[in-house]
Coordinates of C-alpha atoms in Angstrom, one line a residue:
M737 CA 91.2 -52.2 -108.7
E738 CA 92.3 -49.3 -110.9
F739 CA 93.1 -49.6 -114.6
N740 CA 92.6 -47.3 -117.6
F741 CA 93.3 -49.8 -120.3
I742 CA 92.8 -53.5 -121.2
A743 CA 95.1 -55.4 -123.5
T744 CA 94.7 -58.8 -125.0
T745 CA 97.2 -61.3 -126.4
F746 CA 97.6 -64.9 -127.3
R747 CA 97.0 -67.5 -124.5
Y748 CA 100.1 -67.9 -122.3
K749 CA 101.8 -64.9 -123.8
E750 CA 100.7 -62.4 -121.1
D751 CA 104.3 -61.9 -119.7
D752 CA 105.6 -61.2 -123.2
L753 CA 102.8 -58.7 -123.8
I754 CA 103.6 -57.0 -120.5
E755 CA 107.2 -56.6 -121.5
E756 CA 106.2 -55.3 -124.9
L757 CA 103.8 -52.8 -123.5
R758 CA 106.3 -51.6 -120.9
E759 CA 108.8 -50.9 -123.8
L760 CA 106.1 -49.2 -125.8
F761 CA 104.8 -47.0 -122.9
Y762 CA 108.4 -46.1 -122.1
E763 CA 108.9 -44.9 -125.7
F764 CA 105.6 -43.1 -125.5
G765 CA 106.8 -41.2 -122.4
D766 CA 105.3 -43.2 -119.5
L767 CA 108.1 -44.6 -117.5
S768 CA 105.9 -46.1 -114.8
A769 CA 102.9 -47.8 -116.5
D770 CA 101.6 -50.4 -114.2
I771 CA 100.6 -53.5 -116.2
R772 CA 99.5 -56.8 -114.6
T773 CA 98.2 -60.2 -115.5
T774 CA 94.7 -61.3 -114.6
N775 CA 93.2 -64.7 -113.9
I776 CA 91.9 -64.7 -117.5
D777 CA 94.1 -66.1 -120.2
G778 CA 95.3 -63.6 -122.7
L779 CA 94.1 -60.5 -120.8
V780 CA 96.1 -57.9 -118.9
L781 CA 95.1 -54.7 -117.2
G782 CA 97.1 -51.5 -117.0
L783 CA 97.2 -48.1 -115.5
S784 CA 99.1 -45.4 -117.4
S785 CA 99.7 -41.8 -116.5
K786 CA 99.2 -41.0 -120.2
D787 CA 96.0 -41.0 -122.1
P788 CA 95.3 -44.5 -123.5
V789 CA 93.5 -42.9 -126.5
E790 CA 96.7 -41.0 -127.4
F791 CA 98.7 -44.2 -126.9
I792 CA 96.4 -45.9 -129.5
F793 CA 97.4 -43.3 -132.1
F794 CA 101.0 -43.9 -131.1
L795 CA 100.5 -47.6 -131.6
R796 CA 99.0 -47.1 -135.0
K797 CA 101.9 -45.1 -136.2
K798 CA 104.4 -47.6 -134.7
L799 CA 102.6 -50.5 -136.4
K800 CA 102.8 -48.7 -139.7
D801 CA 106.4 -47.7 -139.4
V802 CA 107.9 -50.7 -137.6
P803 CA 105.3 -53.5 -137.4
W804 CA 107.8 -56.1 -136.0
E805 CA 107.9 -54.2 -132.7
I806 CA 104.3 -55.1 -132.0
R807 CA 104.2 -58.9 -131.8
Y808 CA 102.1 -59.8 -128.8
L809 CA 99.5 -57.0 -128.5
L810 CA 96.3 -58.0 -130.2
R811 CA 93.9 -55.3 -128.8
L812 CA 94.2 -52.3 -126.6
I813 CA 90.9 -50.9 -125.1
P814 CA 90.8 -47.6 -123.3
I815 CA 88.8 -47.5 -120.1
E816 CA 87.5 -44.2 -118.6
K817 CA 85.9 -45.4 -115.4
V818 CA 86.0 -48.6 -113.3
V819 CA 83.2 -49.6 -111.0
L820 CA 82.3 -52.7 -109.0
T821 CA 80.3 -55.1 -111.2
D822 CA 76.8 -54.0 -110.1
I823 CA 74.1 -53.2 -112.7
L824 CA 73.1 -49.9 -111.0
K825 CA 76.7 -48.7 -110.7
I826 CA 77.3 -49.6 -114.4
K827 CA 74.1 -47.7 -115.3
D828 CA 75.1 -44.6 -113.4
V829 CA 78.6 -44.4 -114.8
S830 CA 77.3 -45.1 -118.3
I831 CA 74.8 -42.3 -118.1
E832 CA 77.4 -40.0 -116.8
L833 CA 79.9 -40.8 -119.6
M834 CA 77.2 -40.7 -122.4
K835 CA 76.7 -37.0 -121.7
K836 CA 79.6 -36.3 -124.0
I837 CA 77.8 -37.6 -127.1
P838 CA 76.2 -34.8 -129.1
N839 CA 72.4 -35.1 -129.6
N840 CA 72.7 -35.5 -133.4
E841 CA 75.2 -38.4 -133.2
S842 CA 74.6 -42.2 -132.8
F843 CA 76.0 -44.9 -130.6
K844 CA 75.8 -48.6 -129.8
I845 CA 76.4 -50.6 -126.7
F846 CA 79.3 -53.1 -126.8
I847 CA 79.5 -55.4 -123.9
E848 CA 82.3 -58.0 -123.2
K849 CA 81.9 -60.0 -120.1
R850 CA 84.3 -62.5 -118.4
H851 CA 83.9 -64.3 -115.1
T852 CA 80.4 -63.0 -114.3
N853 CA 76.8 -64.3 -114.2
L854 CA 75.5 -60.9 -115.3
K855 CA 73.6 -61.1 -118.5
K856 CA 74.2 -58.6 -121.4
I857 CA 70.4 -58.2 -121.9
D858 CA 70.0 -57.2 -118.3
I859 CA 72.6 -54.4 -118.6
I860 CA 71.0 -53.2 -121.9
N861 CA 67.5 -53.2 -120.4
E862 CA 68.7 -51.3 -117.4
L863 CA 70.3 -48.7 -119.6
G864 CA 67.6 -48.4 -122.2
N865 CA 65.2 -46.5 -120.1
F866 CA 67.7 -43.7 -119.4
I867 CA 69.4 -43.1 -122.7
S868 CA 67.7 -41.1 -125.4
T869 CA 70.6 -41.0 -127.8
K870 CA 70.0 -42.4 -131.3
V871 CA 71.1 -46.1 -131.6
D872 CA 73.0 -47.3 -134.7
L873 CA 74.1 -50.9 -134.5
T874 CA 75.9 -51.0 -137.9
N875 CA 77.8 -47.7 -138.2
P876 CA 77.6 -45.7 -134.9
T877 CA 79.7 -42.6 -134.2
W878 CA 80.2 -43.6 -130.6
I879 CA 80.5 -46.8 -128.6
L880 CA 79.4 -47.3 -125.0
L881 CA 81.9 -49.9 -124.1
I882 CA 81.2 -52.1 -121.0
E883 CA 84.0 -54.5 -120.1
V884 CA 82.9 -56.8 -117.2
I885 CA 85.9 -58.6 -115.7
G886 CA 84.8 -60.5 -112.6
K887 CA 83.9 -58.1 -109.8
F888 CA 85.1 -55.0 -111.7
T889 CA 83.7 -53.3 -114.7
G890 CA 85.4 -50.9 -117.0
V891 CA 83.3 -48.4 -118.9
S892 CA 84.1 -46.0 -121.7
V893 CA 82.3 -43.9 -124.2
I894 CA 84.7 -43.7 -127.2
K895 CA 84.6 -42.8 -130.9
N896 CA 83.9 -45.8 -133.1
N897 CA 87.5 -46.0 -134.4
I898 CA 89.3 -45.9 -131.1
I899 CA 89.8 -49.5 -130.1
F900 CA 93.2 -50.7 -131.3
S901 CA 93.3 -54.1 -133.0
S902 CA 96.7 -55.0 -134.5
M903 CA 95.1 -57.5 -136.9
I904 CA 92.6 -55.0 -138.3
E905 CA 95.3 -52.3 -138.5
K906 CA 97.7 -54.6 -140.3
R907 CA 95.0 -55.5 -142.9
S908 CA 94.3 -51.8 -143.5
F909 CA 97.9 -51.2 -144.6
E910 CA 97.7 -53.8 -147.3

C-alpha cells in the first residue's frame, strides 16, 4: 500500500472528506490525488504527486482566507516512507529519516497505532539504542512520527509545526 498522507475526519464523514480533499488538491494543482477510505472510522489515506508538507501550508492559508471551504478535514499528516508493520523495518526507516535532524536540535517520538498488537514501548525501546539525538518531550524541534495502521506503517521526520489540525489552526486565528 502506498500513501504519502493520512487525513482524519468525523466518524462516517469519510466520503465527504474525500470529496473535500479532491477539490482542495485540484485547486493546489494535483489533478489526480488518490484518496481512499480505510477500515478505520474517520481515517483516509492518500497519495499525491505534490509534496504534502507544501499542501499543509496551502491548507493553512485556505483556512485563514476561506475557512468554510474546510469543513470535514480535521488533521492532515504527511508521510515520508511506508513499510510493513514490523519493528525492525520501522527501526531501519526511522534511523534513515532521522539523519536529516541536525546534531544540535531535539526531537520526540510520536506514535499512533491502530489495528495492531504492537506496543508503543517496544518500538521506543527498539529505537532508543540507535538514536543519539537529544530528546525533548515538551518542545522538540522535530518529531519522529510513526503511524501504525494495521499491517502498514507510515513514518516521517517532520518539523514540530507541520502536522495540520484544523481545530488548532482555527483557534490560532482568534
